[in-house]
Short mmCIF file of N, CA, C and O in Angstrom, two decimals:
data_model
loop_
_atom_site.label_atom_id
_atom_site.label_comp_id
_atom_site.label_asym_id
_atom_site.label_seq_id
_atom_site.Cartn_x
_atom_site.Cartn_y
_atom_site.Cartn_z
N UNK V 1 70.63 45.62 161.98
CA UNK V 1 69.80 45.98 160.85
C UNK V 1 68.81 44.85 160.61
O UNK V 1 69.20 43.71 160.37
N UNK V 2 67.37 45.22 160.70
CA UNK V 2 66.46 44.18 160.25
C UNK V 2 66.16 43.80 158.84
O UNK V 2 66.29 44.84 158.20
N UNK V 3 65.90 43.03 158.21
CA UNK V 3 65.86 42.05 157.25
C UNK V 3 64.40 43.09 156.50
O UNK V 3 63.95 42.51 155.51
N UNK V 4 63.84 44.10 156.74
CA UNK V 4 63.12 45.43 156.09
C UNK V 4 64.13 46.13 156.12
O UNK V 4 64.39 46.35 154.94
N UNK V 5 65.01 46.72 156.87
CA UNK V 5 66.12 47.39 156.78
C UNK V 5 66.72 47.23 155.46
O UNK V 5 66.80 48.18 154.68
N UNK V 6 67.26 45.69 155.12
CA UNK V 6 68.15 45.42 154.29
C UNK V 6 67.68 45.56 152.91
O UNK V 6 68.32 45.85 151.90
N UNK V 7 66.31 45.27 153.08
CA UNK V 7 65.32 45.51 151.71
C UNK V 7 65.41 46.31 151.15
O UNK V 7 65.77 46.42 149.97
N UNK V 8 64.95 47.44 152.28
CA UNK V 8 64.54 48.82 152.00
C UNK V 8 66.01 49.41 151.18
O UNK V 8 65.98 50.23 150.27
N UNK V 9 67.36 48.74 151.77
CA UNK V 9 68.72 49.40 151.79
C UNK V 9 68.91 49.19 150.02
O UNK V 9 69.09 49.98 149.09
N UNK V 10 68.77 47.80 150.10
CA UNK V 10 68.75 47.36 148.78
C UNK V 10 68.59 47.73 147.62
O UNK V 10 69.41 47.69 146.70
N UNK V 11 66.69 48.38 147.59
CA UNK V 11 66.09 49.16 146.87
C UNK V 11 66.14 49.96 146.19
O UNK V 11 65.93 50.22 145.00
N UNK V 12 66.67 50.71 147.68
CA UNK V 12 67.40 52.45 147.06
C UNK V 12 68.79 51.94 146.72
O UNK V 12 69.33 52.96 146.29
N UNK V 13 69.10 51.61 146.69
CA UNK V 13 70.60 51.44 145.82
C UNK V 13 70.39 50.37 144.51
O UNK V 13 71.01 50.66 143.49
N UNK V 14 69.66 49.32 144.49
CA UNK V 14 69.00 49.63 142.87
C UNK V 14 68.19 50.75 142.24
O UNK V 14 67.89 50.56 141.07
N UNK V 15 67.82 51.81 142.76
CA UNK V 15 67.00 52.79 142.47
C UNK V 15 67.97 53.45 141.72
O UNK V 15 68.09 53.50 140.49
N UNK V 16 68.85 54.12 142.91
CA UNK V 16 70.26 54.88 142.57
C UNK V 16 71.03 54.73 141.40
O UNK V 16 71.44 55.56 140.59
N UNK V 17 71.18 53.05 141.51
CA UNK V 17 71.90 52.59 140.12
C UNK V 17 70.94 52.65 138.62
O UNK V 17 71.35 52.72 137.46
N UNK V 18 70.02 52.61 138.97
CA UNK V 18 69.03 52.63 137.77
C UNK V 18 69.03 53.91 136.96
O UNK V 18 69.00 54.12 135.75
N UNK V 19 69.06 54.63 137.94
CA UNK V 19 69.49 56.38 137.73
C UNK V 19 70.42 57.12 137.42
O UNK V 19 70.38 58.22 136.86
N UNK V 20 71.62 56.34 137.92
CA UNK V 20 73.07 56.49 137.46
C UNK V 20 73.25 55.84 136.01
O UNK V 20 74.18 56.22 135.29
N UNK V 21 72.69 55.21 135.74
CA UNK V 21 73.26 54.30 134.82
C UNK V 21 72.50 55.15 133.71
O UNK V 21 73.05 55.18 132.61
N UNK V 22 71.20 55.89 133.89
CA UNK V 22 70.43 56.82 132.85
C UNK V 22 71.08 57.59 132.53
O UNK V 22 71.27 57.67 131.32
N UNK V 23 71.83 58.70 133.55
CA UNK V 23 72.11 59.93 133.69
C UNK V 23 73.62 59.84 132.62
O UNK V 23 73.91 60.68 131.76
N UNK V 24 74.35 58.73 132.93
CA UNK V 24 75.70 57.97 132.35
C UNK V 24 75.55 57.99 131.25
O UNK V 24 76.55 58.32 130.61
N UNK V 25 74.22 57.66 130.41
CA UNK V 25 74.28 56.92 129.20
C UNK V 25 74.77 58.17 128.22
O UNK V 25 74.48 59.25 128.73
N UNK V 26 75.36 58.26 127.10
CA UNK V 26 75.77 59.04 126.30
C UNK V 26 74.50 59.68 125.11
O UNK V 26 74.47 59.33 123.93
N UNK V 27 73.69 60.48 125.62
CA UNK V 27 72.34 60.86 124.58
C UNK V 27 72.78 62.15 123.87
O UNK V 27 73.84 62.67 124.24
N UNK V 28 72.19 62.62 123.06
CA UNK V 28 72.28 63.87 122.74
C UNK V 28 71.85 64.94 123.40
O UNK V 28 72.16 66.09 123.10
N UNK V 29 70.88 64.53 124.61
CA UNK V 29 70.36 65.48 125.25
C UNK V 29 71.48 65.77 126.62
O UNK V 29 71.79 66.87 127.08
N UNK V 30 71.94 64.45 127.06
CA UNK V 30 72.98 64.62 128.06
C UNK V 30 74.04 65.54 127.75
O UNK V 30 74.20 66.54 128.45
N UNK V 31 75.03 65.22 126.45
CA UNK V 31 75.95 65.99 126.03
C UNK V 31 75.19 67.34 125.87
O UNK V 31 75.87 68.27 126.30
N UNK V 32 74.13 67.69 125.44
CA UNK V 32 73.73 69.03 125.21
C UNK V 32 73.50 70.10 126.53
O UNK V 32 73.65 71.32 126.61
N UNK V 33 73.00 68.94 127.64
CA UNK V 33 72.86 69.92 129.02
C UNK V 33 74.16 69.47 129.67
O UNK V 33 74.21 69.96 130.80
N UNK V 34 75.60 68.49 129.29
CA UNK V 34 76.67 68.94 129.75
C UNK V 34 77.44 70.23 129.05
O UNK V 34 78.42 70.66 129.67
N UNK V 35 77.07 70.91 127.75
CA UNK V 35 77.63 72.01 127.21
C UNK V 35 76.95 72.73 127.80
O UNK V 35 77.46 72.69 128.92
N UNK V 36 76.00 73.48 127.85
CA UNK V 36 75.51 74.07 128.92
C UNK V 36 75.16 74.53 129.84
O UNK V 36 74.57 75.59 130.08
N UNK V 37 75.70 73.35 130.71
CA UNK V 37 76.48 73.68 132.14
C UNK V 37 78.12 73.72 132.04
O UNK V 37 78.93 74.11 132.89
N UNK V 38 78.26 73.41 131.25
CA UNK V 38 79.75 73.98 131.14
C UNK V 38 79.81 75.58 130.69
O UNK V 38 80.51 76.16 131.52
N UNK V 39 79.54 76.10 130.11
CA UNK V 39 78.84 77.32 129.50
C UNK V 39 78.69 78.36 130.47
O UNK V 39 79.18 79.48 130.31
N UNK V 40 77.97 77.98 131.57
CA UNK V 40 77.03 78.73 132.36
C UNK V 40 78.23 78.38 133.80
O UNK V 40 78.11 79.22 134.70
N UNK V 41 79.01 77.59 133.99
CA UNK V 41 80.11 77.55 134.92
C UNK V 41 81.24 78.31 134.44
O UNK V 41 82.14 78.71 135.17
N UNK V 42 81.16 78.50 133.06
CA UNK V 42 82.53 79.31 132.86
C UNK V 42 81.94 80.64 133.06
O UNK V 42 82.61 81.31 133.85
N UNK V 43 80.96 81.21 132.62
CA UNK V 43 80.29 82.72 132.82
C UNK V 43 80.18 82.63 134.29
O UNK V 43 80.28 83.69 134.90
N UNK V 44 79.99 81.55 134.96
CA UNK V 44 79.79 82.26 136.59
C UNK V 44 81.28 82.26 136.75
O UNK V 44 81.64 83.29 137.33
N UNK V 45 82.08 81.60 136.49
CA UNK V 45 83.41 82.06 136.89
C UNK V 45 84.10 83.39 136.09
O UNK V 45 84.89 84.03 136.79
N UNK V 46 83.92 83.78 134.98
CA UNK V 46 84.61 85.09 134.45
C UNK V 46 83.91 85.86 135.11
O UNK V 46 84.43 86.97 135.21
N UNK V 47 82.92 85.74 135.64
CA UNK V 47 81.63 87.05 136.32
C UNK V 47 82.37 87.64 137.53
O UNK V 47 82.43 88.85 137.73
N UNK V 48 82.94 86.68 138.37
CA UNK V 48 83.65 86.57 139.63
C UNK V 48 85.04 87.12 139.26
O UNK V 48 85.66 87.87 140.01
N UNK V 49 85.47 86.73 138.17
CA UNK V 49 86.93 87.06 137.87
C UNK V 49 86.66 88.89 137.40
O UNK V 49 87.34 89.75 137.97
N UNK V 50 85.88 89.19 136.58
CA UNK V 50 85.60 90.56 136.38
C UNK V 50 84.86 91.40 137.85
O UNK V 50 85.08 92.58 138.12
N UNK V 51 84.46 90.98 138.23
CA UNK V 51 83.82 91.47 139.68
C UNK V 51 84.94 91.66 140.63
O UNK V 51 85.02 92.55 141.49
N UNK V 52 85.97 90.51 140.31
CA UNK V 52 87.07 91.23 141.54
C UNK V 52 88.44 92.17 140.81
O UNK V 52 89.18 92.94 141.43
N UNK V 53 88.50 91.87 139.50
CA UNK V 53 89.22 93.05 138.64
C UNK V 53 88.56 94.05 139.14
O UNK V 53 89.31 94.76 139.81
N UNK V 54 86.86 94.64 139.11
CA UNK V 54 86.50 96.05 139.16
C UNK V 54 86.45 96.21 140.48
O UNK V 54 85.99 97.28 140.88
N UNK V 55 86.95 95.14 141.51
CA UNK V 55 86.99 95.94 143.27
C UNK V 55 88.11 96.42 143.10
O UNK V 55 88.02 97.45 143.76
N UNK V 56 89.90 96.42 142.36
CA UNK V 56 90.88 96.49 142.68
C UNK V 56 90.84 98.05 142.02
O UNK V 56 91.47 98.82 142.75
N UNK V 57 90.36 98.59 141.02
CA UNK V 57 90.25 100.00 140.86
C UNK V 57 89.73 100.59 141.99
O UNK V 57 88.83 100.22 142.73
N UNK V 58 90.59 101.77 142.02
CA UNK V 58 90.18 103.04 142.88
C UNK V 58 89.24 103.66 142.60
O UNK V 58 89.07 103.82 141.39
N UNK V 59 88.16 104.33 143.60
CA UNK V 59 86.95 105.09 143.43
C UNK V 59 86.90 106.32 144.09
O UNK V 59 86.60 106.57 145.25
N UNK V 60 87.23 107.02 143.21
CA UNK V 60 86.89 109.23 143.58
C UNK V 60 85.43 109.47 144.25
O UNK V 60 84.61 108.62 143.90
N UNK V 61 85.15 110.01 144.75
CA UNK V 61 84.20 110.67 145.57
C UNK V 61 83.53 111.56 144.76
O UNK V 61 82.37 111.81 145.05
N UNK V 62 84.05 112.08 143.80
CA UNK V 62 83.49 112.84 142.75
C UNK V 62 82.77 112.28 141.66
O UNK V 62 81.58 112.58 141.49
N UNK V 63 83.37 111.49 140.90
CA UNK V 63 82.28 110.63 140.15
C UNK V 63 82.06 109.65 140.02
O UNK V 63 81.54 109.31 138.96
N UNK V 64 82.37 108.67 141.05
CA UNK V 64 82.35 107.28 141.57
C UNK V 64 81.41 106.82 142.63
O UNK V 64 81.68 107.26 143.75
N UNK V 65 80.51 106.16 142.55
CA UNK V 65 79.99 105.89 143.72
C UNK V 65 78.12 105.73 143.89
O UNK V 65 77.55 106.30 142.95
N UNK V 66 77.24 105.12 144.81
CA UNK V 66 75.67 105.44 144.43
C UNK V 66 75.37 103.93 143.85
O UNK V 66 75.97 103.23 143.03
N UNK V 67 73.97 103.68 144.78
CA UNK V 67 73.63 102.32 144.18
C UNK V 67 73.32 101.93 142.99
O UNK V 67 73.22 100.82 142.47
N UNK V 68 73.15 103.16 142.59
CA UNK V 68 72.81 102.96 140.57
C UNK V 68 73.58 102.87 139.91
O UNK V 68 73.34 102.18 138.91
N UNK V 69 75.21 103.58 140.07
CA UNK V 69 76.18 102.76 139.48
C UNK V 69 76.53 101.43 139.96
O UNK V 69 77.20 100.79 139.14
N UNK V 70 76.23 100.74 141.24
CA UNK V 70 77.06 99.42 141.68
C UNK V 70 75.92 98.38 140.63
O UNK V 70 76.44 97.67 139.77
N UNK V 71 74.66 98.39 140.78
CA UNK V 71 73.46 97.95 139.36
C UNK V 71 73.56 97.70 138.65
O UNK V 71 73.32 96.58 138.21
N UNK V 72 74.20 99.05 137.86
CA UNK V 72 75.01 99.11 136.53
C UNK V 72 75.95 97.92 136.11
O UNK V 72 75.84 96.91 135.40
N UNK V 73 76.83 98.45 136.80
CA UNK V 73 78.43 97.63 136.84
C UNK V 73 77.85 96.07 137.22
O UNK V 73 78.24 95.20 136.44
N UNK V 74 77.23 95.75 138.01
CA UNK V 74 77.00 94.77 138.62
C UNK V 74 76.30 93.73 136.96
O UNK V 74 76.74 92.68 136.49
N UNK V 75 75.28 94.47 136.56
CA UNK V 75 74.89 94.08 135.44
C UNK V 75 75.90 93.80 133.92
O UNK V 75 75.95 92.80 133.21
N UNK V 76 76.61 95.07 133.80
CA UNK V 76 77.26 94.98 133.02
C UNK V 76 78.34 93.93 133.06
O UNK V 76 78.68 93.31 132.05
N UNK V 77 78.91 93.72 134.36
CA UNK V 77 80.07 92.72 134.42
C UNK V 77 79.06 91.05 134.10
O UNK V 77 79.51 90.31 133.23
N UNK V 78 78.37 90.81 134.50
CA UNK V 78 77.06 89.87 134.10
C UNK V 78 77.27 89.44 132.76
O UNK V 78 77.60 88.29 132.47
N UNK V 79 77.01 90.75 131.60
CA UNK V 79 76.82 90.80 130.38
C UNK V 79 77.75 90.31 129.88
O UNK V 79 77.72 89.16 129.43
N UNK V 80 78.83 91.09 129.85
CA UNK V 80 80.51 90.55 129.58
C UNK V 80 80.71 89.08 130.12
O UNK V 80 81.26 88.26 129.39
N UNK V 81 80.43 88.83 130.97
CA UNK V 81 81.24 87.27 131.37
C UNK V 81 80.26 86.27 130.48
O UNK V 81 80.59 85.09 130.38
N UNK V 82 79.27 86.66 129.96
CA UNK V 82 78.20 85.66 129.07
C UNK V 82 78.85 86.13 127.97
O UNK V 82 79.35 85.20 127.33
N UNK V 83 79.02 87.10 127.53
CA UNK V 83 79.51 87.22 126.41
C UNK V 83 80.68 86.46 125.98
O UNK V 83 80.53 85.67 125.05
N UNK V 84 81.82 86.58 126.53
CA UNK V 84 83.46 86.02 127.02
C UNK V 84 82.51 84.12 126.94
O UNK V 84 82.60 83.22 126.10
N UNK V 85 81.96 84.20 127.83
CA UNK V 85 81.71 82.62 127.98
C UNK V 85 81.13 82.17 126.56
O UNK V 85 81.49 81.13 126.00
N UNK V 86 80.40 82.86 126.17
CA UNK V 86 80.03 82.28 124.53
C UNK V 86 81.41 82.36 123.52
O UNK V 86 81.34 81.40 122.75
N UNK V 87 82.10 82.82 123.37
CA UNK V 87 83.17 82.85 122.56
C UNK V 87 84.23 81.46 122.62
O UNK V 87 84.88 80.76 121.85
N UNK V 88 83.92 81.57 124.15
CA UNK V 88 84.46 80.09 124.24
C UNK V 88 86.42 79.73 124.12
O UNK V 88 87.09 78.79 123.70
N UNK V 89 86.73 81.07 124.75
CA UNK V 89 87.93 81.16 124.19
C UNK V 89 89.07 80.94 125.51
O UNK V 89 90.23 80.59 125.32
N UNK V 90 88.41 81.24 126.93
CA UNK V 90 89.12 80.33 128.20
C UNK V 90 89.26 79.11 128.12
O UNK V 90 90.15 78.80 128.90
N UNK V 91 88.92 78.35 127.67
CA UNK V 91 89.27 77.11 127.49
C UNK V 91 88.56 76.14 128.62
O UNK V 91 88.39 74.92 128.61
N UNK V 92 88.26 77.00 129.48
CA UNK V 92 87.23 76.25 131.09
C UNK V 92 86.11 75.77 130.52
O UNK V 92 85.68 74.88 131.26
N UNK V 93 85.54 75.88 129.74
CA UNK V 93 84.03 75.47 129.35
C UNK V 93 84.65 74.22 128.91
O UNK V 93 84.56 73.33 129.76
N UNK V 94 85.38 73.83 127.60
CA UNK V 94 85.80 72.81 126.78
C UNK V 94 86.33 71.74 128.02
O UNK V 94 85.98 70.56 128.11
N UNK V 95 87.06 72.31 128.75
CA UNK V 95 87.61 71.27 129.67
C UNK V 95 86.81 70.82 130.66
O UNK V 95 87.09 69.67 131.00
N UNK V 96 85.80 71.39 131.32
CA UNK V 96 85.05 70.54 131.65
C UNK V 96 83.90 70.10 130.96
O UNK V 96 82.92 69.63 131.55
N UNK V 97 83.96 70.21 129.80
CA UNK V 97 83.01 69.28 129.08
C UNK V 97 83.48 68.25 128.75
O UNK V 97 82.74 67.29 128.97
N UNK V 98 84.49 68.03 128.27
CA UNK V 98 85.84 67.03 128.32
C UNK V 98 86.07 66.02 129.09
O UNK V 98 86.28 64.82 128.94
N UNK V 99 85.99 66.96 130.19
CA UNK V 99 85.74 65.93 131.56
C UNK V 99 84.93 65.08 131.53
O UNK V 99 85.23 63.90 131.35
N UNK V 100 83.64 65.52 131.72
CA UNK V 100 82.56 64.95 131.94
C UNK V 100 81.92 64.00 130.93
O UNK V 100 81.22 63.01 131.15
N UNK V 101 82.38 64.61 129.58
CA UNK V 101 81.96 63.74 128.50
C UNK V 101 83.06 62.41 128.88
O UNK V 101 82.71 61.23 128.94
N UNK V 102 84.07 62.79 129.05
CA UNK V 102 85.12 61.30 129.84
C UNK V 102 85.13 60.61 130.42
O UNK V 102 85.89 59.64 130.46
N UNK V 103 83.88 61.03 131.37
CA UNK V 103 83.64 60.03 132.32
C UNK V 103 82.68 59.23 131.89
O UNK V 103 82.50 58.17 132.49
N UNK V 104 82.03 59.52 130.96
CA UNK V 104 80.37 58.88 130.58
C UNK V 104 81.30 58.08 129.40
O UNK V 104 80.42 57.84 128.57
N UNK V 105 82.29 57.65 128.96
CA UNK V 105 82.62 56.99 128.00
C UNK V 105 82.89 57.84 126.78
O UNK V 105 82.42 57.19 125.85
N UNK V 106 83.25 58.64 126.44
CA UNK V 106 83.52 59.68 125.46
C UNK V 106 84.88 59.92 125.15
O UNK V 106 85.52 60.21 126.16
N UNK V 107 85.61 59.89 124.00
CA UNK V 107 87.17 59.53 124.00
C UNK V 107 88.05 60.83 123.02
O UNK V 107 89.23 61.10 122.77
N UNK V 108 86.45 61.47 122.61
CA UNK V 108 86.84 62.57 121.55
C UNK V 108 87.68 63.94 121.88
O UNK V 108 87.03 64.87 122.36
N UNK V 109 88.89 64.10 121.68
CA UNK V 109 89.62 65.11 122.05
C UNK V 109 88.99 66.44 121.18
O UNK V 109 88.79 66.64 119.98
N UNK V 110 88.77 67.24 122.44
CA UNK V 110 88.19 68.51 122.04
C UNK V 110 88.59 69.36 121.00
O UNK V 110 89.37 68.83 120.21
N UNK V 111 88.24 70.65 120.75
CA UNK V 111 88.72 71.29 119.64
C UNK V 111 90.10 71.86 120.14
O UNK V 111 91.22 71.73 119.64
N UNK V 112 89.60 72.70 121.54
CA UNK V 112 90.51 73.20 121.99
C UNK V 112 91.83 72.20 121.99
O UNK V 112 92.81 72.37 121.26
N UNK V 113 91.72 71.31 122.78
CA UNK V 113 92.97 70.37 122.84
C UNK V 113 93.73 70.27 121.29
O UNK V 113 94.92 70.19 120.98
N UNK V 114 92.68 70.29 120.61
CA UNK V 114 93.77 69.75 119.09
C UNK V 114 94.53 71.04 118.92
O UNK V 114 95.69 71.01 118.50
N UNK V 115 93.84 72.33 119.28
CA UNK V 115 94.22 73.42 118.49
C UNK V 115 94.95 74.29 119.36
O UNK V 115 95.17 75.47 119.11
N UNK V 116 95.58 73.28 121.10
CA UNK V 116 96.86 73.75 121.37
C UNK V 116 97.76 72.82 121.49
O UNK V 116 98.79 72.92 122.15
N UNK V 117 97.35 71.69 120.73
CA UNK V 117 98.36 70.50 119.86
C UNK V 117 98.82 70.93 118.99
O UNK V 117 100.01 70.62 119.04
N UNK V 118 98.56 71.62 117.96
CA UNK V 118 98.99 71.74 116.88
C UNK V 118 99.87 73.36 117.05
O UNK V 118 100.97 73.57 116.53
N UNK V 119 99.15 74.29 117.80
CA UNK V 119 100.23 75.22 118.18
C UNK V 119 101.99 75.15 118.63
O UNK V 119 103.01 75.80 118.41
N UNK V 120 101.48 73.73 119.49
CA UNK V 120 102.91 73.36 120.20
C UNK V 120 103.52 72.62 119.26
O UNK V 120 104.74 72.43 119.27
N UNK V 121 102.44 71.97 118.04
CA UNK V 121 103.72 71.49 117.11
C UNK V 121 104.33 72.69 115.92
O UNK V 121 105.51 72.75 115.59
N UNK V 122 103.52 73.36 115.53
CA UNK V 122 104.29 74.67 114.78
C UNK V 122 105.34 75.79 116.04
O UNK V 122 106.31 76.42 115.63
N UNK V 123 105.02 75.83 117.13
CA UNK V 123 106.06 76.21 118.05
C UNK V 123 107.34 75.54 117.87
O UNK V 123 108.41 76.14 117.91
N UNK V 124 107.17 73.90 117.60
CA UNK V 124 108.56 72.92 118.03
C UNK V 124 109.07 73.13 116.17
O UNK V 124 110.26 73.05 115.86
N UNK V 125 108.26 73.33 115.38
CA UNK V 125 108.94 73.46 114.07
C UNK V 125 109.45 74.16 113.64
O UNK V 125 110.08 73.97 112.60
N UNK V 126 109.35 75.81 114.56
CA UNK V 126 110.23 76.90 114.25
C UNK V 126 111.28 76.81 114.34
O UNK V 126 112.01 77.77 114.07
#
């Protein structure tokens, strides 16, 4: 490796770090586009989870079938998993926001977490 090599190597890895260390910092805008993508990862995952619920039903020849219903359905299962994902009630969105807010220095236990803390302690008090 030549001594431009090492420069150049250098550079981009202060570059990198300069960038990491932005992306890291705890803003309101960071936490706001990590809810967001948490949001939008839990709707692509219920989308997938409802998409393979509606392959396991059976389809009649009689009133099943035609690219305008697969559209339909295709759309509608869409709708529902945004919907489901706004409610916020899988618990996948919170946890990886959790995550991620954890890694950037963030120590705040979620809602969800408290509020299947406190389930398991009225469970243990029955």
């Amino acid at each position: 490796m030549t001594a431009i090599d090492k420069v150049a190597s250098y550079a981009m890895d202060s570059a990198n770090f300069d960038r990491f260390s932005q992306v890291n910092q705890k803003t309101t805008e960071n936490v706001e586009a990590i809810k967001k993508l948490a949001d939008e990862f839990e709707g692509i995952f219920l989308e997938i989870v409802l998409k393979s619920m509606r392959e396991t039903i059976d389809k009649t020849q009689m009133t099943d079938g035609g690219n305008g219903e697969q559209i339909f359905q295709s759309m509608l299962d869409s709708e529902y998993a945004k919907n489901l994902a706004n409610q916020r009630t899988t618990g996948l969105a919170a946890s990886i926001e959790q995550h991620l807010l954890g890694m950037m220095g963030e120590t705040k236990v979620s809602d969800v977490m408290q509020k299947a803390a406190g389930m398991a302690q009225y469970n243990k008090a029955k």
